[in-house]
Amino acid sequence: MNVAIIGGGASGLVCAIEAARGGHRVSVFEKNAKLGRKILATGNGKCNISNLHLNPTRYHGEFPQFVTPILKRFNTLTCKDFFRTLGLEMREGEAGRLYPMSHHASSVVDILVHEARELGVKFLCESEVKRIAHKGEQFELHVNDQTSLFDACVIASGSFAYPSLGSSGSGYAFAKCLGHTVIEPYPTLVQLLSDEAHLSLANGVKIDAGVELFVSGTMRQRVQGDVLFTTYGLSGSAILDISRAASRACVENEPSWVVLDLLPTFSKEAVQSLLQKRLAYAGKKSLILWLEGIIPKKLALFLIHANTLEHLTSASLLSPKELKRLCFSLKALRLHVKGTKGFESAEVCSGGVDVREVDEKSLMSKKVKNLYFCGEVLDIDGDCGGFNLHFAWGSGYVVGQSIKA
Ligand SMILES: Cc1cc2nc3c(=O)[nH]c(=O)nc-3n(C[C@H](O)[C@H](O)[C@H](O)COP(=O)(O)OP(=O)(O)OC[C@H]3O[C@@H](n4cnc5c(N)ncnc54)[C@H](O)[C@@H]3O)c2cc1C
């Protein structure tokens, strides 16, 4: 079969390899000048390929059980074997994360592209597909003012997330044109904006904190991990972990708050007694210096302003009420979420092509014969930790093997 793959990213490259191994003539259309640009940016350039703790519960969407047959067919072992046979060894990082042994995402792209070329895959870079028309049993692709016909078409063009790396959401438009439903996408694994006064005073501080997300007064999620204070709000792995629910709340105009436990290894009582004890030997120390003994200086400065304690010339002047307020801030710092940094900064998108209209075994459209979808264009998104790339490789693998004459 003459197969067109739209997108030379993670899912498109694996799909191209498997389809070519199946004896198909494969052309990959990529709008960027280079293949796999997003892969190069993953895991801070180290590419968190997959995760040893792979599980369907790590995936989300309107119908997340869709991932189960894909993960059965392409599990962590299959993933490791797939890359090992291409010549790429992996190493294990924290929390089951898998990375290329070389520590470089470019190794992953180079090895995938080499294999595909060896198998005769034709790469057409700087070739943005503008339109797809279904002509009889075939697909007519409009690229760079030219049209070409294919027997099968794979939409592997990603989502709206991080458009500077190529994904522009064109796959959603193609899917809609071909009769598919698209669940409205919103940014996920994304930094949060906060309009809390003085927050920028803590800019640059990174701590291990307990994080709770409250939406319309109800606690929705609790995690612990890195929180980074920034001029616009909050970032860090724990914030990305709660960003899906926070982003959804923003879309639905539900008020949300992040509540931070800045001293997660201490109980509230322990913090209270620690502060009380420290008052005894505060001497003439300024409030900021006194707080600096337990939290970073910039964070101390923010807490002082947030609690309107700037007027105090020394820590020993703290009243019992003010001490209580400080203790409360250390254990349950409440920050309003104004929004997210948006698609521009998001690692992935929630939403996408409705998977109920796609066959879960072959990933072929239930509406159009020989039309396939793989990767982030589908309404599936995974947790942080290699789950999204795993889904991209796995769904590309399944599509590549499913294309039949
Ligand atoms: C900064 C960042 C870090 C990340 N880190 C990780 C990580 O460490 N681990 C992890 O699991 N996930 C990570 N992700 C998520 C992961 O990269 C994506 O989920 C994955 O790349 C999706 O693969 P895909 O093939 O669906 O889409 P993409 O990789 O986005 O590929 C789609 C390709 O299609 C091309 N394209 C789009 N439209 C057209 C068109 N009309 N014509 C031709 N070409 C087109 C695009 O240029 C792009 O190259 C990260 C994402 C970002 C942005």
XYZ file of C-alpha atoms and ligand atoms in Angstrom:
458
model
C 0.000 0.000 0.000
C 0.996 3.577 -0.610
C 0.895 5.123 2.887
C 1.048 8.801 3.864
C 1.988 9.714 7.422
C 1.309 13.306 8.435
C 3.892 14.250 11.047
C 7.485 13.157 11.568
C 7.295 13.250 15.363
C 7.393 10.447 17.931
C 4.306 8.544 16.788
C 4.870 9.169 13.061
C 8.462 7.897 13.089
C 7.649 4.614 14.840
C 4.594 4.165 12.635
C 6.747 4.699 9.528
C 9.225 2.011 10.646
C 6.527 -0.575 11.378
C 4.560 0.175 8.190
C 7.740 -0.087 6.082
C 8.597 -3.387 7.833
C 5.140 -4.557 6.745
C 6.123 -3.983 3.133
C 4.279 -0.700 2.545
C 5.589 2.275 0.563
C 5.723 5.000 3.190
C 5.953 8.791 2.801
C 6.249 10.991 5.900
C 5.197 14.631 5.544
C 6.793 16.946 8.094
C 6.246 20.688 8.165
C 9.492 21.419 10.030
C 12.855 21.377 8.272
C 13.962 18.664 10.748
C 12.292 15.496 11.987
C 11.396 14.845 15.639
C 11.884 18.404 16.908
C 9.606 17.858 19.886
C 11.443 14.667 20.844
C 14.643 16.741 21.077
C 13.004 19.007 23.675
C 11.673 16.185 25.855
C 12.972 15.444 29.342
C 15.075 18.646 29.231
C 16.901 17.279 26.203
C 17.375 13.859 27.796
C 14.143 12.314 26.498
C 12.165 10.454 29.128
C 11.248 7.642 26.696
C 8.961 5.524 28.851
C 8.288 4.363 32.391
C 8.652 1.020 34.142
C 5.422 1.650 36.065
C 3.266 1.682 32.964
C -0.392 1.336 33.795
C -3.686 2.398 32.134
C -4.484 4.484 35.246
C -1.668 6.869 34.235
C -3.718 7.921 31.189
C -6.656 10.317 30.906
C -9.347 11.389 28.468
C -13.098 10.936 28.005
C -12.542 7.216 27.472
C -9.106 6.354 28.965
C -9.609 2.562 28.873
C -8.873 2.932 25.157
C -5.160 2.674 26.021
C -5.414 -0.825 27.536
C -5.046 -2.888 24.326
C -2.295 -0.552 23.096
C -0.320 -0.965 26.325
C -0.822 -4.736 26.205
C 0.667 -4.834 22.736
C 3.378 -2.285 23.383
C 4.400 -2.519 27.036
C 7.666 -1.349 28.620
C 9.435 -4.558 27.549
C 8.238 -4.190 23.953
C 9.376 -0.579 24.044
C 12.833 -1.508 25.361
C 13.133 -4.315 22.785
C 11.965 -2.064 19.966
C 14.660 0.512 20.720
C 17.317 -2.082 21.591
C 16.941 -3.768 18.186
C 17.471 -0.339 16.610
C 20.651 -0.008 18.653
C 19.505 2.238 21.507
C 20.142 1.160 25.098
C 18.181 2.638 27.979
C 18.954 3.566 31.568
C 16.601 3.832 34.519
C 16.092 7.158 36.293
C 14.002 8.149 39.294
C 10.420 6.830 39.693
C 10.813 4.209 36.946
C 11.593 6.754 34.227
C 13.500 5.387 31.242
C 16.016 7.473 29.292
C 18.433 6.756 26.459
C 21.756 5.565 27.887
C 23.470 8.380 25.965
C 21.534 10.985 28.043
C 20.699 12.697 24.740
C 17.318 12.942 23.030
C 19.113 13.414 19.712
C 20.271 9.749 19.892
C 16.616 8.689 19.853
C 15.767 10.801 16.800
C 18.950 9.815 14.929
C 18.368 6.094 15.494
C 14.688 6.226 14.483
C 15.390 8.244 11.340
C 18.297 5.974 10.350
C 16.149 2.838 10.679
C 13.287 4.371 8.712
C 15.627 5.458 5.900
C 17.183 1.969 5.791
C 13.680 0.581 5.315
C 13.077 2.943 2.403
C 10.778 5.443 4.115
C 10.570 8.687 2.133
C 10.844 11.802 4.291
C 9.426 15.043 2.931
C 10.469 17.874 5.244
C 9.229 21.470 4.985
C 6.084 19.853 3.625
C 3.061 21.018 5.542
C -0.119 19.140 4.637
C -2.775 21.807 4.148
C -5.772 19.651 3.270
C -6.827 16.011 2.974
C -9.667 14.965 0.683
C -11.163 11.501 0.634
C -11.405 10.549 -3.058
C -13.139 7.202 -3.555
C -10.987 4.713 -1.612
C -7.971 7.040 -1.628
C -6.698 10.132 0.144
C -5.613 13.245 -1.707
C -3.055 15.292 0.194
C -2.448 18.957 -0.588
C 1.152 19.912 0.131
C 3.210 22.854 -1.158
C 0.693 23.578 -3.958
C 0.800 19.969 -5.147
C -1.524 17.030 -4.632
C -0.741 13.334 -4.317
C -2.856 10.239 -3.811
C -2.402 7.562 -1.127
C -4.191 4.309 -0.234
C -3.891 4.877 3.508
C -3.437 8.004 5.582
C -2.100 8.260 9.139
C -2.695 11.425 11.134
C 0.293 11.676 13.488
C 0.449 15.448 13.619
C 0.280 15.944 17.387
C -1.792 18.465 19.304
C -1.837 22.223 19.994
C 0.833 21.882 22.687
C 4.092 23.808 22.281
C 3.398 25.064 18.742
C 6.919 26.469 18.365
C 8.058 22.859 17.877
C 5.622 22.224 15.023
C 2.340 20.968 16.407
C -0.331 23.382 15.262
C -3.458 21.315 15.833
C -3.901 20.725 12.102
C -4.734 17.070 12.811
C -7.899 18.140 14.618
C -9.039 20.092 11.568
C -8.291 17.118 9.250
C -10.180 14.756 11.567
C -13.211 17.076 11.668
C -13.164 17.420 7.877
C -13.206 13.643 7.579
C -16.258 13.351 9.836
C -14.675 12.863 13.269
C -15.602 14.460 16.579
C -12.875 16.378 18.387
C -13.138 16.813 22.159
C -12.160 20.445 22.808
C -8.418 20.430 23.628
C -6.955 22.280 26.614
C -3.360 22.592 27.837
C -2.026 20.017 30.293
C 1.326 19.469 32.031
C 1.558 23.221 32.106
C 2.676 25.948 34.517
C 0.007 27.797 36.519
C -0.572 31.560 36.672
C -1.385 33.180 39.979
C -2.466 36.734 40.709
C -1.447 36.506 44.359
C 0.108 39.816 45.457
C 3.882 39.829 46.102
C 4.349 36.255 44.776
C 7.114 37.443 42.468
C 9.242 38.163 45.567
C 9.795 34.394 45.755
C 10.807 34.164 42.092
C 13.344 31.383 41.516
C 12.793 29.509 44.780
C 12.437 25.745 44.311
C 11.328 23.581 47.218
C 9.907 20.154 47.934
C 6.317 20.858 49.011
C 3.005 19.186 49.621
C 0.523 20.434 47.008
C -3.253 20.304 47.167
C -5.547 21.532 44.419
C -8.944 22.870 45.462
C -11.609 23.445 42.815
C -14.813 25.225 43.868
C -13.901 24.537 47.482
C -13.357 20.780 47.062
C -9.955 19.134 47.287
C -9.353 17.439 43.918
C -5.761 16.269 44.050
C -2.879 15.943 46.484
C 0.747 15.389 45.450
C 4.214 16.061 46.809
C 7.247 17.187 44.853
C 9.126 20.128 43.391
C 7.438 23.513 43.336
C 9.138 26.431 41.610
C 8.005 29.993 42.389
C 8.122 32.277 39.364
C 7.152 35.829 38.445
C 3.942 34.588 36.802
C 2.979 31.905 39.326
C 4.041 28.310 39.885
C 5.986 25.658 38.016
C 7.842 22.448 38.950
C 6.986 18.780 38.640
C 4.326 18.768 41.398
C 2.552 21.701 39.728
C 2.623 19.961 36.338
C 1.112 16.915 38.047
C -1.949 18.872 39.191
C -2.146 21.056 36.075
C -4.603 18.842 34.202
C -7.327 19.329 36.833
C -6.393 23.002 37.316
C -6.499 23.682 33.577
C -9.860 21.953 33.278
C -11.203 24.081 36.141
C -10.042 27.229 34.305
C -11.779 26.093 31.096
C -14.966 25.498 33.068
C -14.638 28.820 34.915
C -14.471 27.099 38.285
C -12.425 28.944 40.913
C -9.331 27.041 41.985
C -6.577 27.360 44.567
C -3.292 25.644 45.176
C -2.555 25.037 48.846
C 1.133 24.494 49.587
C 2.638 22.763 52.577
C 6.075 24.387 52.666
C 7.328 22.082 55.438
C 5.812 18.710 54.474
C 7.979 16.655 56.831
C 6.649 18.556 59.897
C 3.155 18.362 61.376
C 1.293 21.614 62.030
C 1.874 21.148 65.755
C 5.587 20.548 65.190
C 5.871 23.770 63.148
C 3.977 25.686 65.822
C 6.265 24.442 68.565
C 9.376 25.035 66.397
C 8.381 28.662 65.797
C 7.605 29.139 69.455
C 10.989 27.730 70.507
C 12.838 29.797 67.920
C 11.208 32.982 69.303
C 13.044 32.387 72.559
C 16.410 32.867 70.860
C 15.322 35.329 68.161
C 17.185 38.139 69.943
C 17.381 41.218 67.750
C 17.166 39.238 64.538
C 15.031 40.756 61.794
C 11.958 38.743 60.880
C 13.460 37.792 57.540
C 16.703 36.525 59.087
C 14.730 34.614 61.699
C 12.611 32.933 58.992
C 15.679 32.308 56.861
C 16.708 29.757 59.452
C 13.966 27.458 58.203
C 12.974 28.543 54.654
C 14.753 30.243 51.707
C 15.189 34.011 52.054
C 13.016 34.974 49.061
C 10.190 32.767 50.287
C 10.518 34.338 53.740
C 10.210 37.766 52.139
C 7.052 36.737 50.329
C 5.488 35.290 53.507
C 6.267 38.482 55.399
C 4.472 40.559 52.742
C 1.612 38.083 52.322
C 0.986 38.339 56.083
C 1.523 42.141 56.159
C 4.331 41.850 58.685
C 6.749 44.233 56.905
C 6.416 46.760 59.727
C 8.003 44.449 62.318
C 11.594 45.451 63.001
C 12.421 42.224 64.812
C 11.069 38.663 65.041
C 10.684 38.958 68.805
C 7.910 41.532 68.216
C 5.629 38.888 66.639
C 2.324 38.679 68.498
C 0.834 35.197 69.219
C -1.790 35.896 66.543
C 0.847 36.823 63.949
C 2.882 33.753 64.870
C -0.204 31.603 64.295
C -0.751 33.246 60.895
C 2.834 32.551 59.871
C 2.503 28.951 60.969
C -0.655 28.675 58.888
C 1.163 30.090 55.839
C 3.989 27.582 56.250
C 1.618 24.604 56.396
C -1.217 25.763 54.138
C -0.178 28.607 51.855
C -3.228 29.358 49.711
C -2.560 30.712 46.225
C -5.260 31.603 43.759
C -4.953 30.031 40.277
C -5.733 32.622 37.638
C -5.061 30.417 34.624
C -2.348 28.417 32.897
C 0.590 29.393 30.705
C -1.491 28.037 27.813
C -0.761 25.867 24.797
C 2.500 27.776 24.128
C 4.141 26.273 27.206
C 2.147 23.058 27.674
C 3.899 19.696 27.286
C 0.695 18.031 26.120
C -2.998 18.591 25.429
C -6.033 16.990 26.982
C -8.836 16.423 24.499
C -8.484 15.502 20.838
C -10.008 13.051 18.395
C -12.796 11.134 20.146
C -11.366 7.635 20.593
C -14.844 6.056 20.542
C -14.785 6.687 16.798
C -11.472 4.842 16.421
C -11.017 1.055 16.523
C -9.004 0.329 19.696
C -7.146 -2.664 18.205
C -6.018 -1.206 14.877
C -6.474 2.546 15.553
C -8.266 2.777 12.205
C -11.114 5.263 11.961
C -14.538 3.656 12.363
C -15.823 6.238 9.882
C -13.267 6.231 7.079
C -11.551 3.043 5.894
C -7.725 3.186 5.890
C -7.611 6.418 7.886
C -5.565 5.988 11.091
C -4.673 8.132 14.105
C -1.729 7.878 16.487
C -0.100 9.969 19.213
C -1.317 13.091 20.888
C -3.936 13.973 18.261
C -6.102 11.374 20.043
C -8.055 12.238 23.176
C -5.515 10.538 25.451
C -2.936 12.226 27.652
C -0.606 10.688 30.177
C 0.978 11.725 33.445
C 4.403 13.278 33.573
C 7.192 10.663 33.585
C 7.516 9.172 30.083
C 3.879 8.143 29.711
C 3.138 10.488 26.804
C 6.070 9.435 24.683
C 5.272 5.804 25.476
C 1.754 6.322 24.157
C 3.116 8.047 21.037
C 5.552 5.189 20.288
C 2.952 2.529 21.194
C 0.103 3.952 19.165
C 2.447 4.523 16.190
C 3.618 0.915 16.501
C 0.054 -0.413 16.519
C -0.968 1.667 13.489
C 2.163 0.686 11.540
C 1.389 -2.980 12.090
C -2.333 -2.612 11.419
C -2.157 -1.191 7.914
C -3.284 -3.973 5.619
C -3.755 -4.070 1.877
C 8.933 20.618 26.260
C 8.307 19.235 26.224
C 8.892 18.212 26.982
C 8.294 16.936 26.963
N 8.911 15.930 27.667
C 8.391 14.689 27.643
C 9.060 13.600 28.258
O 10.181 13.746 28.749
N 8.441 12.370 28.252
C 7.220 12.180 27.656
O 6.702 11.066 27.709
N 6.601 13.171 26.997
C 7.158 14.409 26.951
N 6.536 15.416 26.258
C 5.306 15.096 25.477
C 5.692 14.364 24.178
O 6.770 15.029 23.559
C 4.500 14.297 23.229
O 3.420 13.699 23.880
C 4.849 13.490 21.967
O 5.928 14.077 21.287
C 3.645 13.406 21.029
O 4.037 12.751 19.852
P 3.212 12.964 18.506
O 3.887 12.156 17.484
O 1.779 12.737 18.733
O 3.359 14.521 18.177
P 4.653 15.397 17.880
O 5.849 14.802 18.511
O 4.256 16.776 18.256
O 4.825 15.274 16.315
C 3.898 15.800 15.402
C 4.658 16.273 14.179
O 3.731 16.600 13.152
C 4.187 17.749 12.486
N 3.001 18.371 11.845
C 1.938 18.939 12.438
N 1.027 19.314 11.551
C 1.539 18.990 10.330
C 1.071 19.137 8.995
N -0.110 19.696 8.737
N 1.866 18.710 7.975
C 3.071 18.138 8.216
N 3.546 17.984 9.467
C 2.793 18.385 10.514
C 4.823 18.588 13.562
O 5.750 19.517 13.026
C 5.480 17.516 14.435
O 6.826 17.285 14.062
C 7.114 16.689 26.228
C 6.569 17.728 25.467
C 7.160 18.980 25.458
C 6.556 20.078 24.615
